[in-house]
PDB file of C-alpha atoms and ligand atoms in Angstrom:
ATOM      1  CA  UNK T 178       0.000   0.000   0.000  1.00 53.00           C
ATOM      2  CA  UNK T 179       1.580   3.201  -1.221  1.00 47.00           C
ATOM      3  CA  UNK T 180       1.090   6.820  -0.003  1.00 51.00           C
ATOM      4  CA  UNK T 181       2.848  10.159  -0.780  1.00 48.00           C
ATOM      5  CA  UNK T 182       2.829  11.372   2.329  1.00 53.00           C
ATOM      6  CA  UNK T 183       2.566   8.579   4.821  1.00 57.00           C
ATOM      7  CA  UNK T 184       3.800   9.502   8.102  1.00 65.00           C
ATOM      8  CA  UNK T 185       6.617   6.882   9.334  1.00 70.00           C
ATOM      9  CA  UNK T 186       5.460   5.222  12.383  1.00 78.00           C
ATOM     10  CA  UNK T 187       6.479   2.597  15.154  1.00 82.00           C
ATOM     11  CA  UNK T 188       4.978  -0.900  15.280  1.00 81.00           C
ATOM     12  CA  UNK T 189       5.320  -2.053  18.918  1.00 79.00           C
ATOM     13  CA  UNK T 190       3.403  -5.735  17.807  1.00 83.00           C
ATOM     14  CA  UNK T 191       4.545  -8.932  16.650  1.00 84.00           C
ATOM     15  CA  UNK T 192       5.155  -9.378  12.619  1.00 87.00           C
ATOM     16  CA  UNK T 193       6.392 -12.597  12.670  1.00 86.00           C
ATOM     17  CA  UNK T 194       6.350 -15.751  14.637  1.00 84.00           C
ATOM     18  CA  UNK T 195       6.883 -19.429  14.101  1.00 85.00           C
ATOM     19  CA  UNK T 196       8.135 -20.322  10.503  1.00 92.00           C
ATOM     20  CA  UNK T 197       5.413 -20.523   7.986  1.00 92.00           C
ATOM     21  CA  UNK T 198       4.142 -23.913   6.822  1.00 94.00           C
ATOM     22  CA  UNK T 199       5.101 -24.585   3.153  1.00 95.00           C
ATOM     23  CA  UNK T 200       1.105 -24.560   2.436  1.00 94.00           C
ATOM     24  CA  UNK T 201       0.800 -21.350   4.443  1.00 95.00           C
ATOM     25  CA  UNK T 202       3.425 -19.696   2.136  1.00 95.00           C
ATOM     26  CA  UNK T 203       2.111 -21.338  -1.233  1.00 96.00           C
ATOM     27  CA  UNK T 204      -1.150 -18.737   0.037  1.00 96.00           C
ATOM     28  CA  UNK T 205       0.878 -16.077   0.242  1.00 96.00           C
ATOM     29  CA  UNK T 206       2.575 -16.655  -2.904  1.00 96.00           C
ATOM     30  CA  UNK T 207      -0.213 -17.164  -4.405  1.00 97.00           C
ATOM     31  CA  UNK T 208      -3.396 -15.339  -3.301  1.00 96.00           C
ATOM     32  CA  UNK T 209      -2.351 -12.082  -1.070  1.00 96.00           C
ATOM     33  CA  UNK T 210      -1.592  -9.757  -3.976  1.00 95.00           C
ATOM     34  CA  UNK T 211      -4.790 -10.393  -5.804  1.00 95.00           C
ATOM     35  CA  UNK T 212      -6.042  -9.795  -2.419  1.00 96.00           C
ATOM     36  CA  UNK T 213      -4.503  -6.420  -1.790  1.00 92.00           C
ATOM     37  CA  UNK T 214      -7.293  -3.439  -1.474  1.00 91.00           C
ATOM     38  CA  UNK T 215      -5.313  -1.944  -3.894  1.00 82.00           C
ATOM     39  CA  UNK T 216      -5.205  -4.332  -6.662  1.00 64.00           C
ATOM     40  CA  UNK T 217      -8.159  -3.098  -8.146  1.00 62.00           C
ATOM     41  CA  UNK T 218      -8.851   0.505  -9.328  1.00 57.00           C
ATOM     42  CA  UNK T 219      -4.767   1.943  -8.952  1.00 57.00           C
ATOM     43  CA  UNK T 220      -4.013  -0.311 -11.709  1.00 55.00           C
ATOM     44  CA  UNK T 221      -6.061   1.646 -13.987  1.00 59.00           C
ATOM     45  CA  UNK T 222      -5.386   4.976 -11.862  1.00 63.00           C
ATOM     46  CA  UNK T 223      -1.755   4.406  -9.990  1.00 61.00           C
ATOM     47  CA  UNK T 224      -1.772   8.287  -9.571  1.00 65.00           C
ATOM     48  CA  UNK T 225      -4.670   8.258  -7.214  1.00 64.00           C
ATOM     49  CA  UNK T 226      -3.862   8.206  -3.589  1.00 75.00           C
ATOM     50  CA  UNK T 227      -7.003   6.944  -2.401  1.00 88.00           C
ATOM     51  CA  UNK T 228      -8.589   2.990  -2.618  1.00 93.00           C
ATOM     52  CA  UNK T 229     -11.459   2.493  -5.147  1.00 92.00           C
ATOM     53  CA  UNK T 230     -13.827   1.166  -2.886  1.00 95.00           C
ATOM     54  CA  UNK T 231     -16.504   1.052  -6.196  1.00 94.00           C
ATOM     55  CA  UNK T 232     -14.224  -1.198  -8.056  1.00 92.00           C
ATOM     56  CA  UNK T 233     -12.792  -3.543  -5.492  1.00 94.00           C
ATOM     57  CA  UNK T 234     -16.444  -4.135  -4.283  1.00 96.00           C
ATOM     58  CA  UNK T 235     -18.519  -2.662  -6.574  1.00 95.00           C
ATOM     59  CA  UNK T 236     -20.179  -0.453  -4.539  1.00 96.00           C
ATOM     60  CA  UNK T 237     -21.639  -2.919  -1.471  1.00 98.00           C
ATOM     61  CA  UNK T 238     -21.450  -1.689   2.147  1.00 98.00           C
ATOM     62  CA  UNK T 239     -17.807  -1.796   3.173  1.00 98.00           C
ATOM     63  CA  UNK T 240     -16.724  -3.322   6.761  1.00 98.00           C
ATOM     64  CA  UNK T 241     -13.483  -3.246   8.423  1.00 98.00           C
ATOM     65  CA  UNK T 242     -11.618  -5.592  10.583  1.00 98.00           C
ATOM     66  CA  UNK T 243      -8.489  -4.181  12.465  1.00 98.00           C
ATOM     67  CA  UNK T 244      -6.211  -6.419  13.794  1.00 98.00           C
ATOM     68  CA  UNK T 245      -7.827 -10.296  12.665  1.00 98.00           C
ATOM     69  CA  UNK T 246      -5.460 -12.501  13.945  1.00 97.00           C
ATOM     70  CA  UNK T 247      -6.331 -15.723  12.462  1.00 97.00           C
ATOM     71  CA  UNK T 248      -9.186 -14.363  10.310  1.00 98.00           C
ATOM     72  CA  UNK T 249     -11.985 -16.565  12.089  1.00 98.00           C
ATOM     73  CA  UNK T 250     -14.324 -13.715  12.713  1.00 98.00           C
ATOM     74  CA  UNK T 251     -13.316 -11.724   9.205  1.00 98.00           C
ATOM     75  CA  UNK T 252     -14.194 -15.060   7.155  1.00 98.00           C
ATOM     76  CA  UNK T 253     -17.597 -15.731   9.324  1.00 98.00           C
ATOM     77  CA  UNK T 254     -18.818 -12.710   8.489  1.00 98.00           C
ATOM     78  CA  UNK T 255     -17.534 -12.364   5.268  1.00 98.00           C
ATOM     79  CA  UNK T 256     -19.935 -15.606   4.214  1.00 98.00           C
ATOM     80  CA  UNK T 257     -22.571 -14.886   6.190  1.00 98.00           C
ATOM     81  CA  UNK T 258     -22.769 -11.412   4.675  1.00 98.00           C
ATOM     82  CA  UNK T 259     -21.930 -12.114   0.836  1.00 97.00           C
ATOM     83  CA  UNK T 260     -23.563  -8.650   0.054  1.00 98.00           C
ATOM     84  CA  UNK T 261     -21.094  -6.600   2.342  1.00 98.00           C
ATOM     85  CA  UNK T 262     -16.937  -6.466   1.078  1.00 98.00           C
ATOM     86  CA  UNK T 263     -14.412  -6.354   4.301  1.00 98.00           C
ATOM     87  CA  UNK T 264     -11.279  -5.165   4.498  1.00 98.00           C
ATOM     88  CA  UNK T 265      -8.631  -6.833   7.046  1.00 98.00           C
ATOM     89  CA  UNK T 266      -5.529  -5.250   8.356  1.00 97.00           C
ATOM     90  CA  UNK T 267      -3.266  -7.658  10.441  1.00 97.00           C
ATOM     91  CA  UNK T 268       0.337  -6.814  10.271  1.00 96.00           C
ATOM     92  CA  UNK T 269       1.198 -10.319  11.995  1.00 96.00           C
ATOM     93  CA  UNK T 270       2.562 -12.727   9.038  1.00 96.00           C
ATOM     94  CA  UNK T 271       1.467 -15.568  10.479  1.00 97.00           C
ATOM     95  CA  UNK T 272      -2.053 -14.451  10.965  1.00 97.00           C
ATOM     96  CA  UNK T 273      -2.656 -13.604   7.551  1.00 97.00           C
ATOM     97  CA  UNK T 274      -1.377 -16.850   6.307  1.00 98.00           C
ATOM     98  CA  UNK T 275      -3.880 -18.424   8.561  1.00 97.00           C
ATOM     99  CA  UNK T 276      -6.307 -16.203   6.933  1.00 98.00           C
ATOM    100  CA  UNK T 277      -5.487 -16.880   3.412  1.00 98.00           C
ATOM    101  CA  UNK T 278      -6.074 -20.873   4.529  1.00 97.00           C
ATOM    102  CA  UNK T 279      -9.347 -19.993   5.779  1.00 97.00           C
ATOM    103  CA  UNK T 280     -10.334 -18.342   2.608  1.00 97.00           C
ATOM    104  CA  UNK T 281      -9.633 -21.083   0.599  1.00 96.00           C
ATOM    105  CA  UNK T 282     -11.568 -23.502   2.567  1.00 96.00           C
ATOM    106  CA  UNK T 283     -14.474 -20.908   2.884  1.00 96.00           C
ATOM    107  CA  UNK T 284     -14.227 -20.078  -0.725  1.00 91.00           C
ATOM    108  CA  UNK T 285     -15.477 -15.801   0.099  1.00 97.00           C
ATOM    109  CA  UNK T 286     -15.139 -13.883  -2.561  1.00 95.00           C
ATOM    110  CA  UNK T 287     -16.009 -10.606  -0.496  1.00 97.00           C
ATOM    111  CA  UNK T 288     -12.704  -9.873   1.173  1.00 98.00           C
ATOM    112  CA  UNK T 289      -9.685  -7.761   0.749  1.00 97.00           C
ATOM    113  CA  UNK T 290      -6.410  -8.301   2.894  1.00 97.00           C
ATOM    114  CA  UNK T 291      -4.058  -5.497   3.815  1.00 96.00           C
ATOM    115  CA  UNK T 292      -1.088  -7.313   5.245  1.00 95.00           C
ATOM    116  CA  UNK T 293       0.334  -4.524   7.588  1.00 94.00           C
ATOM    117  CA  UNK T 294      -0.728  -1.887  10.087  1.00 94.00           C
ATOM    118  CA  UNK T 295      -4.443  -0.515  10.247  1.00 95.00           C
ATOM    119  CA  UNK T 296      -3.341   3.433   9.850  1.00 94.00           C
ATOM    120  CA  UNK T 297      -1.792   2.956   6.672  1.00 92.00           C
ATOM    121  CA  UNK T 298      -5.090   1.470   5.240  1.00 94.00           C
ATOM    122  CA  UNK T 299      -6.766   4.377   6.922  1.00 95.00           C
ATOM    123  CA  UNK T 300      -4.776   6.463   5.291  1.00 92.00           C
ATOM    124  CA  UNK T 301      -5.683   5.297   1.893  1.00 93.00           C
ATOM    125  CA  UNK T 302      -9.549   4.793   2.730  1.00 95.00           C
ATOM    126  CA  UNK T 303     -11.499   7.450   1.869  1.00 95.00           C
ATOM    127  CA  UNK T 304     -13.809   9.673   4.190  1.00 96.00           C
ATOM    128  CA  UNK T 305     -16.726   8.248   5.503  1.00 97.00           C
ATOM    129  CA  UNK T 306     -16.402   5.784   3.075  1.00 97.00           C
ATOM    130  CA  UNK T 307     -17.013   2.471   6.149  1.00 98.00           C
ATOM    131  CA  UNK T 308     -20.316   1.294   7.541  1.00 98.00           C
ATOM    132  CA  UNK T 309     -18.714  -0.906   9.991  1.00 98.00           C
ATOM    133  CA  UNK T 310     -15.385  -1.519  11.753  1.00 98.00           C
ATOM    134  CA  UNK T 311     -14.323  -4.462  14.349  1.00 98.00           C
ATOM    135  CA  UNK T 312     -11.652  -3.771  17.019  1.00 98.00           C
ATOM    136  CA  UNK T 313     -11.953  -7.382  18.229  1.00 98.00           C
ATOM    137  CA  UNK T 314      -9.558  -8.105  21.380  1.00 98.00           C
ATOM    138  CA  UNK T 315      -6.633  -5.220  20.294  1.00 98.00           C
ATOM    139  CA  UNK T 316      -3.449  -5.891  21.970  1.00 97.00           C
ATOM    140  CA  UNK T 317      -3.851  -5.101  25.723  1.00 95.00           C
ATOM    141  CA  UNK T 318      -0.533  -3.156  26.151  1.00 93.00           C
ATOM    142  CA  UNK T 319      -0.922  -3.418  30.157  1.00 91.00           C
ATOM    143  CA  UNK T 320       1.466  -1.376  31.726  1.00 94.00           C
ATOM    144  CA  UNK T 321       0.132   2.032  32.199  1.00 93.00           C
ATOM    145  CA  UNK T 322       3.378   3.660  30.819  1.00 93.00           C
ATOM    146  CA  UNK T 323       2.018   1.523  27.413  1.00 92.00           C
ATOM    147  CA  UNK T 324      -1.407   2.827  27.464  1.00 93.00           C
ATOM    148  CA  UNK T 325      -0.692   4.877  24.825  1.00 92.00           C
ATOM    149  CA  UNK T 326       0.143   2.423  22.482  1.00 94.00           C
ATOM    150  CA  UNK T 327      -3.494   0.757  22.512  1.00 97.00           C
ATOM    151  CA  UNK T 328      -5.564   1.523  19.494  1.00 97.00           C
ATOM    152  CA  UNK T 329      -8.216   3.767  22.104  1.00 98.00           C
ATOM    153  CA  UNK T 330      -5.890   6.237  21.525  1.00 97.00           C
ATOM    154  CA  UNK T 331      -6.749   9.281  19.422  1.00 97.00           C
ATOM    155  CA  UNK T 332      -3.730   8.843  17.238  1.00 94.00           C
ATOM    156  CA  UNK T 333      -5.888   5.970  15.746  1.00 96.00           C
ATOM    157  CA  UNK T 334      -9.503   6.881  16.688  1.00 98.00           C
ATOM    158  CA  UNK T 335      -9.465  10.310  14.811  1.00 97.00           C
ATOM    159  CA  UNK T 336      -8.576   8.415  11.313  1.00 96.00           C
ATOM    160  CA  UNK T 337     -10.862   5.055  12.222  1.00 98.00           C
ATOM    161  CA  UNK T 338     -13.942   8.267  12.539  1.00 98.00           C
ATOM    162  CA  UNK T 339     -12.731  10.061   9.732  1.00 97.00           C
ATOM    163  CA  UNK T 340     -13.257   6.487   8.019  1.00 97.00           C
ATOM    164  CA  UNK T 341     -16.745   5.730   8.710  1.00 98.00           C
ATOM    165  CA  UNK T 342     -19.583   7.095   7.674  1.00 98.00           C
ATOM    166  CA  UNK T 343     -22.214   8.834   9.675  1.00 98.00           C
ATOM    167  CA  UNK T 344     -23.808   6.307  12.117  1.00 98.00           C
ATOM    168  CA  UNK T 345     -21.717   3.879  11.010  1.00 98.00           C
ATOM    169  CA  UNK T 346     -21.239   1.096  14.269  1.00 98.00           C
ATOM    170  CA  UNK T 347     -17.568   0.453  15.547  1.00 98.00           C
ATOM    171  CA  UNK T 348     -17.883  -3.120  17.915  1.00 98.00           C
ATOM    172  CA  UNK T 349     -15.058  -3.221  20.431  1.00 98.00           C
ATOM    173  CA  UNK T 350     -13.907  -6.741  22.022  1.00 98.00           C
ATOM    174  CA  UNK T 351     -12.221  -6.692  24.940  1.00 98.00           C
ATOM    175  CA  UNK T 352     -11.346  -9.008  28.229  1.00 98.00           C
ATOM    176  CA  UNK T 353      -9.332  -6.091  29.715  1.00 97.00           C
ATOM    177  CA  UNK T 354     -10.850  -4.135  32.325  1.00 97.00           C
ATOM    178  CA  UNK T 355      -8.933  -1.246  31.976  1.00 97.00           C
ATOM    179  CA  UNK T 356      -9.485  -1.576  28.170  1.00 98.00           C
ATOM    180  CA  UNK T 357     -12.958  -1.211  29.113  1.00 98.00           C
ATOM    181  CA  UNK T 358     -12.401   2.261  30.530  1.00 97.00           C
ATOM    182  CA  UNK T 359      -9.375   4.130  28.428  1.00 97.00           C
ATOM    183  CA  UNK T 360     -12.776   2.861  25.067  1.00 98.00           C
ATOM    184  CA  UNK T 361     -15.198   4.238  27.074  1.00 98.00           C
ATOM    185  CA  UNK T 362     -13.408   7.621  27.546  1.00 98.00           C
ATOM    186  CA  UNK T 363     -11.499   7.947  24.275  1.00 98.00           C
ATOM    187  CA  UNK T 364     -13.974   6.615  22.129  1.00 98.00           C
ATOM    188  CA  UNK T 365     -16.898   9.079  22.332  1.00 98.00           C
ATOM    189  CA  UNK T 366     -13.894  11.747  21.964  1.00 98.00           C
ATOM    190  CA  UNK T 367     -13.376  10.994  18.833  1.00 98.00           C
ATOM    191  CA  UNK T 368     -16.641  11.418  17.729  1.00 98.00           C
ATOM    192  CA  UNK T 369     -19.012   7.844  18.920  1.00 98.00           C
ATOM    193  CA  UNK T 370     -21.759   7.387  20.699  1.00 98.00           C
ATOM    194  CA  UNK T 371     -21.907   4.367  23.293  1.00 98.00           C
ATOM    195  CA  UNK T 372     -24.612   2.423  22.704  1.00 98.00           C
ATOM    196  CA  UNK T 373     -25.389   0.346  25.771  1.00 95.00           C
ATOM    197  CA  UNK T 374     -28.770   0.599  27.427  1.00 95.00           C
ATOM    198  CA  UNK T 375     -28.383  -2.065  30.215  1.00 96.00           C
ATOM    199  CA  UNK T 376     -25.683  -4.408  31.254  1.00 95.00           C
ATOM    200  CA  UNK T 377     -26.663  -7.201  28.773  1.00 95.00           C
ATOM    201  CA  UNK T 378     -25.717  -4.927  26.276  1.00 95.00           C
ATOM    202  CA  UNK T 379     -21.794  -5.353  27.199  1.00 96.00           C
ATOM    203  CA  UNK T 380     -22.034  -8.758  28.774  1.00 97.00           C
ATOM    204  CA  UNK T 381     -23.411 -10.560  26.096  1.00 97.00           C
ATOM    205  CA  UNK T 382     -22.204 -10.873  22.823  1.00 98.00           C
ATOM    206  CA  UNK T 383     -23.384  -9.649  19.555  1.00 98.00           C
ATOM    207  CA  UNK T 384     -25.909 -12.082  17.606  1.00 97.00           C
ATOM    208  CA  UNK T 385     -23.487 -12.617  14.835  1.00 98.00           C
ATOM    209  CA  UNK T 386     -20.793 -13.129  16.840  1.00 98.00           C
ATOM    210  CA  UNK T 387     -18.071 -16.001  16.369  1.00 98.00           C
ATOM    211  CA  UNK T 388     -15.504 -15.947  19.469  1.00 98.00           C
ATOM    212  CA  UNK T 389     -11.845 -15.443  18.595  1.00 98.00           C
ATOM    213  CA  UNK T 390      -8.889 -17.588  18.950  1.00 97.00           C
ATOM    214  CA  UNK T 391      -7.571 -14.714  21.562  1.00 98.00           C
ATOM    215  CA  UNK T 392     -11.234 -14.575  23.109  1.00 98.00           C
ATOM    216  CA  UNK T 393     -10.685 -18.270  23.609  1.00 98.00           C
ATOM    217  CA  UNK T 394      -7.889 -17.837  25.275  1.00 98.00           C
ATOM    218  CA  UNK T 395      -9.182 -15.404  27.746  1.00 98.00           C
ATOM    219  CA  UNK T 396     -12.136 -17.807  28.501  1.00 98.00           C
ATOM    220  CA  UNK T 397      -9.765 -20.565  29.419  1.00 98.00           C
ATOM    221  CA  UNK T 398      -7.540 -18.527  31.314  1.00 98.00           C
ATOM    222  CA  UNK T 399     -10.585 -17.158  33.497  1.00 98.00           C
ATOM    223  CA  UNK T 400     -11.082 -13.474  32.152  1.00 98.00           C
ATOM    224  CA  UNK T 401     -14.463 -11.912  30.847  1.00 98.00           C
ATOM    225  CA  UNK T 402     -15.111 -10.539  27.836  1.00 98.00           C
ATOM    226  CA  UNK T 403     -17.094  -7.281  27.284  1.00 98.00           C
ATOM    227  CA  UNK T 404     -18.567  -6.437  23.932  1.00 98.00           C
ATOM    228  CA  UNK T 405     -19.097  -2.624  23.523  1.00 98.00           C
ATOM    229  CA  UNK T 406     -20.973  -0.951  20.535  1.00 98.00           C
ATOM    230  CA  UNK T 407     -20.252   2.445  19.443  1.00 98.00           C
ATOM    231  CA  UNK T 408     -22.202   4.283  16.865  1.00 98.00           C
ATOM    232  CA  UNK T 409     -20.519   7.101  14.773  1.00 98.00           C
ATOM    233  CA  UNK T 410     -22.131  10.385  15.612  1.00 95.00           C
ATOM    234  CA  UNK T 411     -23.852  12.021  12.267  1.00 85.00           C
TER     235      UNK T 411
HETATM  236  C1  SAM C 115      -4.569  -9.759  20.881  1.00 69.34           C
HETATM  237  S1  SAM C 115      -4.561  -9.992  19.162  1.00 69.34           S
HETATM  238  C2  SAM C 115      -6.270 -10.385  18.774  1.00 69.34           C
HETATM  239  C3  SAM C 115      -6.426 -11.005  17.419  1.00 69.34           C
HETATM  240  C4  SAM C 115      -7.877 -11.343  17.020  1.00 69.34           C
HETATM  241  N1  SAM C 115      -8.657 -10.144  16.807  1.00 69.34           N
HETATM  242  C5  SAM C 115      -8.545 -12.234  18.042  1.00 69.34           C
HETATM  243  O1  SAM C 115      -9.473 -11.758  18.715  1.00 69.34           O
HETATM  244  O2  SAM C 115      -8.127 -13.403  18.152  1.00 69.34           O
HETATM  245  C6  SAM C 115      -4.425  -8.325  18.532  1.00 69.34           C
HETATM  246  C7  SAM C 115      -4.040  -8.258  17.063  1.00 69.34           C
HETATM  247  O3  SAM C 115      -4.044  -6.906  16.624  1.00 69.34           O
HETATM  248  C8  SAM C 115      -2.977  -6.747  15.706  1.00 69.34           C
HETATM  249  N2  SAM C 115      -2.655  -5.314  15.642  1.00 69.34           N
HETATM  250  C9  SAM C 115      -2.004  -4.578  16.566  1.00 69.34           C
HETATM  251  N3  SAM C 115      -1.876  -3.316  16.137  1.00 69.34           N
HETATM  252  C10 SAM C 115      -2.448  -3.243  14.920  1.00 69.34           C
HETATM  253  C11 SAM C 115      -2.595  -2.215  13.969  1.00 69.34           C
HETATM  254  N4  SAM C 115      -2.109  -0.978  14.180  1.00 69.34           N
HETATM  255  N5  SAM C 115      -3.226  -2.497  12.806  1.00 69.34           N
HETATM  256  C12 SAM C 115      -3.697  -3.737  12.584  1.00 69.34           C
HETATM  257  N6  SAM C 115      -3.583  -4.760  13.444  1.00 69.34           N
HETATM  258  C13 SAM C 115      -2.959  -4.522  14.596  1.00 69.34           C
HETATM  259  C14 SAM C 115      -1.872  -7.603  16.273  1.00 69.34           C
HETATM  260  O4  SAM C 115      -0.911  -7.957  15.296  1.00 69.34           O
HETATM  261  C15 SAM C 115      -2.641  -8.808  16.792  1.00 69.34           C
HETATM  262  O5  SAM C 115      -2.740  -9.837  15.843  1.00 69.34           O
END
C-alpha cells in the first residue's frame, strides 16, 4: 500500500512468529496480492492516492476488521454477509497466512487483505467511506506507561472516525478491564456514541458473533469478555 505522504510510524506488535508452513506460504505466494485493497482501481489509476472502494467491491457496504489474527471472525462474516466487502488489516505474518487458509476452505469472494498496520489502510480509505469496523480483542498493552500504544488512543480513533460514515457502528472486544475504561473515555472523543442501554448490552455478545482464537484464550484462562458498541455520531 503506497502513499505520498505517509507519516513513518512505530509498530510495537509482533510481525512474525513461528516459521510458515510450506502450504501457508504457497497462500501467500499465491493469493495475497490479488487480495490487496489496492489491486483493483490503482491499476487503472496508480496516480490516485485513495482505494477504489466502487471497483474492489462494486459499490456494497464496506466493513473493516483491524487487527484479525487468524481471520476466524473476518471469514464468518464475510460468508454470512456475501452482500457486504471487508477489508482486514493484520500486520502479523502468520495471521494472515492463517487467513489466506481460511479463505480457501471458505471459498469468500467478499474480502480484501491489507497485510500490515491498520493506519496505513486508513490512510488510503477514503472519508466516511465504512459502515462498519471491528476492534476485536486489540493488543492489551498493560502497563500504564504503554497505554498509549493501545488503538483507544486518538492517534488511531481520529482516522478510524474520519473512516466511517455517519452512524456507522464500531464493535469493540475486549477481556481487559482497563481496556474497558481508556474505550469508554477515548472513544466518544473521537466522535461515537456508546450504545449500551443495560448491562446485557456489554455482557453478552453480539448475535453474529463467532468468538476469537484470543477470546478463547481469555475464557480458558478465566477473564471476561465485554462487547461494547459504538455508533458514529452524524
Ligand atoms: C490480541 S490480538 C487479537 C487477534 C484477534 N482479533 C482475536 O481476537 O483473536 C491483537 C491483534 O491486533 C494486531 N494489531 C495490533 N496493532 C495493529 C494495527 N495498528 N493495525 C492492525 N492490526 C494490529 C496484532 O498484530 C494482533 O494480531
Amino acid at each position: 500500500m503506497t502513499h505520498p505522504t505517509r507519516p513513518h510510524r512505530n509498530f510495537y506488535g509482533r510481525l512474525k512468529g513461528k516459521s510458515l508452513k510450506s502450504s501457508q506460504k504457497t497462500y501467500i505466494d499465491e493469493d495475497l496480492a490479488a487480495l490487496s485493497p489496492g489491486a483493483v482501481g490503482w491499476a487503472e489509476n496508480p496516480t490516485r492516492t485513495d482505494l477504489d472502494l466502487k471497483a474492489l467491491f462494486g459499490g456494497k457496504p464496506v466493513w473493516l476488521e483491524i487487527g484479525f489474527g487468524g481471520g476466524e471472525h473476518l471469514v464468518h462474516q464475510a460468508a454470512q454477509n456475501p452482500d457486504v466487502g471487508i477489508i482486514g488489516a493484520e500486520p502479523y505474518i502468520n495471521g494472515v497466512a492463517m487467513l489466506l487458509g481460511k479463505i480457501r476452505r471458505a471459498n469468500v469472494q467478499n474480502l480484501a487483505v491489507h497485510p500490515g498496520d491498520a493506519r496505513d489502510l486508513m490512510d488510503v480509505l477514503p472519508a466516511q467511506s465504512v459502515d462498519r469496523a471491528f476492534l476485536l480483542y486489540p493488543d492489551p498493552w498493560p502497563k500504564k506507561r504503554h497505554h498509549r500504544r493501545r488503538f483507544v488512543t486518538q492517534e488511531h480513533l481520529v482516522p478510524l472516525a474520519e473512516t466511517l460514515k455517519p452512524g456507522a457502528i464500531l464493535r469493540v472486544a475486549t477481556d481487559i478491564p482497563d481496556y474497558v475504561r481508556q474505550a469508554l473515555e477515548e472513544v466518544p472523543k473521537a466522535g461515537f456514541d456508546w450504545l449500551a442501554e443495560c448491562p446485557a448490552d456489554w455482557r453478552e455478545p453480539w448475535d453474529d458473533w463467532l468468538s476469537t482464537r484470543y477470546e478463547q484464550k481469555a475464557l480458558r484462562e478465566g477473564r471476561t469478555p465485554h462487547y461494547l458498541t459504538f455508533r458514529r455520531a452524524s
